[in-house]
Amino acid sequence: MINMPNYHSTLNEEIVLFENTVSLKEKEAIETLSDIYSIIIAIDQVEKAYLKDSVSNEEYTSTVNKLLIQYRTYLSNDNEDLQRLFGDLNAFKERYNIVAPNAITRLERGIPVTVEHAIESNSPNAESGGSSNIANNAKGKHIAEATGNFITIMDALKLNYKAKDQLHPLMAELLLSVNRVTQSDFENRGKLIEWIVKINKMKVDAVLTDTEARELLFDLDLAYKSFYALLG
């Protein structure tokens, strides 16, 4: 009697064409890098549209702020493979031959150009319209928000907040709230910009030294006093 091979069972078995050696974390990291690449290209397109005056200041600020937050959120992912594969912005740009100079500059600065240079909103709902009471109430609210943000970040430093992901959002929100009050380049406002850019360029796991934290607290105090004097 001849024993025939069991072709039926063989045909029902799944054939593995190749051995997939990529771990789930590596796969997630690669997918995240793809998203980061897309964000960089998107920021570059928005920057170009803004330079061509194709979008309003308000639309530009909102869109770029959202993209910058997404970028920072992806890079704050606690995935060693992601950190290794990304390296830093310049390394990532060179590795994938990214030609997006406007986006690279914006990512290095960490804030929209309208926030950096206190460019007033050209929205039809800007405070310039409406009754003087509404405008005064809005300005009072914005002053209170800016003052509160100064106090919040100074208190955070006193509580030993020194990490990039702790300080950068607070600094960016502070500058945004100050801009709602005034577009004047008051004394020590430039120091706020310098600190935002410096903190933004820190690695994800880096922290300010004790000396840097004291310097930031000192500059914030000077900027707050200059801001307060401007209101008088």
Short mmCIF file of C-alpha atoms in Angstrom, two decimals:
data_model
loop_
_atom_site.label_atom_id
_atom_site.label_comp_id
_atom_site.label_asym_id
_atom_site.label_seq_id
_atom_site.Cartn_x
_atom_site.Cartn_y
_atom_site.Cartn_z
CA MET A 1 0.00 0.00 0.00
CA ILE A 2 1.35 3.39 -1.03
CA ASN A 3 1.07 6.21 1.51
CA MET A 4 0.02 9.38 -0.29
CA PRO A 5 1.05 12.76 1.18
CA ASN A 6 -1.72 14.74 2.86
CA TYR A 7 -2.01 17.56 0.31
CA HIS A 8 -5.27 18.77 1.86
CA SER A 9 -3.69 19.66 5.20
CA THR A 10 -0.70 21.23 3.43
CA LEU A 11 -2.88 23.51 1.33
CA ASN A 12 -4.73 24.73 4.40
CA GLU A 13 -1.55 25.84 6.15
CA GLU A 14 -0.56 29.50 6.03
CA ILE A 15 2.63 29.96 4.05
CA VAL A 16 5.04 32.47 5.59
CA LEU A 17 6.75 34.26 2.72
CA PHE A 18 9.31 35.98 4.96
CA GLU A 19 10.23 36.28 8.58
CA ASN A 20 9.19 39.65 10.00
CA THR A 21 11.89 40.63 12.49
CA VAL A 22 10.56 44.16 13.14
CA SER A 23 9.23 44.50 16.68
CA LEU A 24 5.94 46.20 17.47
CA LYS A 25 7.80 49.16 19.01
CA GLU A 26 9.97 49.52 15.89
CA LYS A 27 6.88 49.36 13.69
CA GLU A 28 5.19 52.04 15.82
CA ALA A 29 8.34 54.16 15.63
CA ILE A 30 8.46 53.93 11.83
CA GLU A 31 4.78 54.90 11.56
CA THR A 32 5.37 57.85 13.89
CA LEU A 33 8.34 59.01 11.79
CA SER A 34 6.01 59.01 8.79
CA ASP A 35 3.56 61.23 10.69
CA ILE A 36 6.37 63.57 11.73
CA TYR A 37 7.51 63.83 8.11
CA SER A 38 3.95 64.76 7.10
CA ILE A 39 3.77 67.42 9.82
CA ILE A 40 7.00 69.04 8.60
CA ILE A 41 5.72 69.20 5.03
CA ALA A 42 2.36 70.57 6.24
CA ILE A 43 4.05 73.33 8.26
CA ASP A 44 6.14 74.30 5.26
CA GLN A 45 3.02 74.61 3.09
CA VAL A 46 1.27 76.77 5.71
CA GLU A 47 4.36 78.99 6.04
CA LYS A 48 4.46 79.47 2.26
CA ALA A 49 0.73 80.26 2.18
CA TYR A 50 1.22 82.84 4.95
CA LEU A 51 4.12 84.49 3.13
CA LYS A 52 1.93 84.73 0.03
CA ASP A 53 -0.84 86.29 2.16
CA SER A 54 -3.14 83.40 1.26
CA VAL A 55 -4.24 82.78 4.86
CA SER A 56 -5.17 85.19 7.63
CA ASN A 57 -2.98 85.75 10.68
CA GLU A 58 -5.56 84.00 12.82
CA GLU A 59 -5.81 80.94 10.55
CA TYR A 60 -2.03 80.73 10.28
CA THR A 61 -1.48 80.99 14.04
CA SER A 62 -4.13 78.39 14.87
CA THR A 63 -2.90 75.89 12.26
CA VAL A 64 0.80 76.20 13.04
CA ASN A 65 0.18 76.02 16.80
CA LYS A 66 -1.75 72.78 16.30
CA LEU A 67 0.97 71.26 14.09
CA LEU A 68 3.73 72.26 16.51
CA ILE A 69 1.86 70.64 19.39
CA GLN A 70 1.42 67.45 17.36
CA TYR A 71 5.13 67.44 16.51
CA ARG A 72 6.18 67.83 20.14
CA THR A 73 3.64 65.24 21.28
CA TYR A 74 4.99 62.63 18.87
CA LEU A 75 8.56 63.27 19.98
CA SER A 76 7.63 63.05 23.66
CA ASN A 77 6.64 59.42 23.02
CA ASP A 78 8.60 57.19 25.39
CA ASN A 79 9.83 54.90 22.60
CA GLU A 80 13.58 54.31 22.49
CA ASP A 81 13.39 53.13 18.87
CA LEU A 82 11.68 56.39 17.89
CA GLN A 83 14.30 58.52 19.63
CA ARG A 84 17.09 56.49 18.04
CA LEU A 85 15.64 56.60 14.53
CA PHE A 86 14.72 60.29 14.71
CA GLY A 87 17.93 61.54 16.30
CA ASP A 88 17.31 65.27 16.03
CA LEU A 89 15.62 67.58 13.53
CA ASN A 90 18.74 68.20 11.43
CA ALA A 91 19.63 64.50 11.33
CA PHE A 92 16.06 63.61 10.35
CA LYS A 93 16.06 66.29 7.64
CA GLU A 94 19.35 65.04 6.15
CA ARG A 95 18.43 61.36 6.34
CA TYR A 96 15.20 61.79 4.41
CA ASN A 97 16.37 64.68 2.20
CA ILE A 98 13.63 67.02 3.42
CA VAL A 99 13.61 70.34 1.60
CA ALA A 100 11.36 72.49 3.78
CA PRO A 101 13.40 75.46 5.04
CA ASN A 102 10.40 77.44 6.29
CA ALA A 103 9.16 74.50 8.36
CA ILE A 104 12.62 73.74 9.77
CA THR A 105 12.99 77.35 10.92
CA ARG A 106 9.54 77.32 12.53
CA LEU A 107 10.21 74.00 14.28
CA GLU A 108 13.52 75.34 15.59
CA ARG A 109 11.81 78.48 16.91
CA GLY A 110 8.91 76.49 18.39
CA ILE A 111 6.25 79.21 17.97
CA PRO A 112 4.34 80.74 15.02
CA VAL A 113 5.90 83.83 13.46
CA THR A 114 2.80 85.84 14.45
CA VAL A 115 3.39 84.96 18.10
CA GLU A 116 7.12 85.59 17.91
CA HIS A 117 6.70 89.06 16.42
CA ALA A 118 3.36 89.97 18.06
CA ILE A 119 1.54 90.35 14.74
CA GLU A 120 -2.03 91.41 15.39
CA SER A 121 -4.93 89.24 14.31
CA ASN A 122 -6.68 90.37 11.15
CA SER A 123 -9.81 88.45 12.05
CA PRO A 124 -13.14 90.25 11.52
CA ASN A 125 -13.81 89.53 15.21
CA ALA A 126 -10.74 91.42 16.38
CA GLU A 127 -11.12 93.69 19.38
CA SER A 128 -10.98 96.83 17.29
CA GLY A 129 -14.63 96.39 16.43
CA GLY A 130 -17.68 96.62 18.69
CA SER A 131 -18.42 98.91 21.59
CA SER A 132 -15.69 100.39 23.78
CA ASN A 133 -17.13 98.54 26.82
CA ILE A 134 -16.74 95.18 25.10
CA ALA A 135 -13.22 96.08 23.99
CA ASN A 136 -12.29 97.22 27.51
CA ASN A 137 -13.74 94.08 29.08
CA ALA A 138 -11.84 91.88 26.61
CA LYS A 139 -8.61 93.74 27.28
CA GLY A 140 -9.13 93.39 31.03
CA LYS A 141 -9.61 89.66 30.62
CA HIS A 142 -6.46 89.35 28.50
CA ILE A 143 -4.42 91.34 31.03
CA ALA A 144 -5.61 89.00 33.79
CA GLU A 145 -4.69 85.95 31.68
CA ALA A 146 -1.20 87.29 30.90
CA THR A 147 -0.58 88.19 34.54
CA GLY A 148 -1.77 84.75 35.62
CA ASN A 149 0.54 83.07 33.10
CA PHE A 150 3.55 85.04 34.38
CA ILE A 151 2.78 83.91 37.92
CA THR A 152 2.12 80.30 36.85
CA ILE A 153 5.47 79.79 35.14
CA MET A 154 7.42 81.57 37.89
CA ASP A 155 5.73 79.36 40.48
CA ALA A 156 6.49 76.30 38.32
CA LEU A 157 10.20 77.16 38.34
CA LYS A 158 10.12 77.60 42.11
CA LEU A 159 8.57 74.11 42.29
CA ASN A 160 11.58 72.77 40.35
CA TYR A 161 9.95 72.45 36.92
CA LYS A 162 12.94 72.25 34.57
CA ALA A 163 12.03 69.83 31.77
CA LYS A 164 11.30 70.88 28.20
CA ASP A 165 7.81 69.37 28.12
CA GLN A 166 6.97 71.20 31.37
CA LEU A 167 8.26 74.64 30.46
CA HIS A 168 7.79 75.13 26.72
CA PRO A 169 3.95 74.98 26.71
CA LEU A 170 3.84 77.46 29.61
CA MET A 171 6.27 79.85 27.93
CA ALA A 172 4.45 79.68 24.58
CA GLU A 173 1.08 80.32 26.24
CA LEU A 174 2.58 83.21 28.20
CA LEU A 175 3.82 84.94 25.05
CA LEU A 176 0.51 84.32 23.29
CA SER A 177 -1.42 85.91 26.17
CA VAL A 178 0.96 88.89 26.30
CA ASN A 179 0.44 89.44 22.57
CA ARG A 180 -3.31 89.63 23.12
CA VAL A 181 -2.71 92.60 25.37
CA THR A 182 -0.09 94.49 23.41
CA GLN A 183 1.88 94.27 20.17
CA SER A 184 4.51 96.65 21.56
CA ASP A 185 8.05 95.32 21.79
CA PHE A 186 8.44 96.22 25.46
CA GLU A 187 11.71 95.86 27.35
CA ASN A 188 12.72 92.24 28.06
CA ARG A 189 10.10 90.77 25.71
CA GLY A 190 13.01 89.61 23.56
CA LYS A 191 14.30 87.61 26.52
CA LEU A 192 11.07 85.60 26.53
CA ILE A 193 11.61 84.74 22.85
CA GLU A 194 15.21 83.71 23.51
CA TRP A 195 14.14 81.37 26.32
CA ILE A 196 11.32 79.83 24.29
CA VAL A 197 13.73 79.06 21.42
CA LYS A 198 16.41 77.76 23.81
CA ILE A 199 13.98 75.46 25.62
CA ASN A 200 12.49 74.30 22.32
CA LYS A 201 15.94 73.21 21.09
CA MET A 202 16.54 71.07 24.18
CA LYS A 203 16.37 67.31 23.78
CA VAL A 204 13.22 65.65 25.01
CA ASP A 205 14.87 64.26 28.14
CA ALA A 206 16.99 67.36 28.87
CA VAL A 207 16.36 69.72 31.78
CA LEU A 208 17.54 73.20 32.69
CA THR A 209 20.43 73.41 35.12
CA ASP A 210 19.88 75.12 38.46
CA THR A 211 21.73 78.17 37.14
CA GLU A 212 19.61 78.31 33.97
CA ALA A 213 16.42 77.98 36.00
CA ARG A 214 17.46 80.91 38.19
CA GLU A 215 18.34 82.98 35.12
CA LEU A 216 14.97 82.21 33.54
CA LEU A 217 13.17 83.17 36.75
CA PHE A 218 15.13 86.43 36.88
CA ASP A 219 14.34 87.28 33.23
CA LEU A 220 10.66 86.45 33.74
CA ASP A 221 10.52 88.80 36.71
CA LEU A 222 12.10 91.60 34.65
CA ALA A 223 9.73 90.96 31.73
CA TYR A 224 6.73 90.96 34.07
CA LYS A 225 7.76 94.32 35.57
CA SER A 226 8.25 95.79 32.07
CA PHE A 227 4.87 94.44 30.97
CA TYR A 228 3.17 95.84 34.07
CA ALA A 229 4.82 99.24 33.57
CA LEU A 230 3.55 99.31 29.98
CA LEU A 231 -0.03 98.95 31.22
CA GLY A 232 0.29 102.08 33.35
#
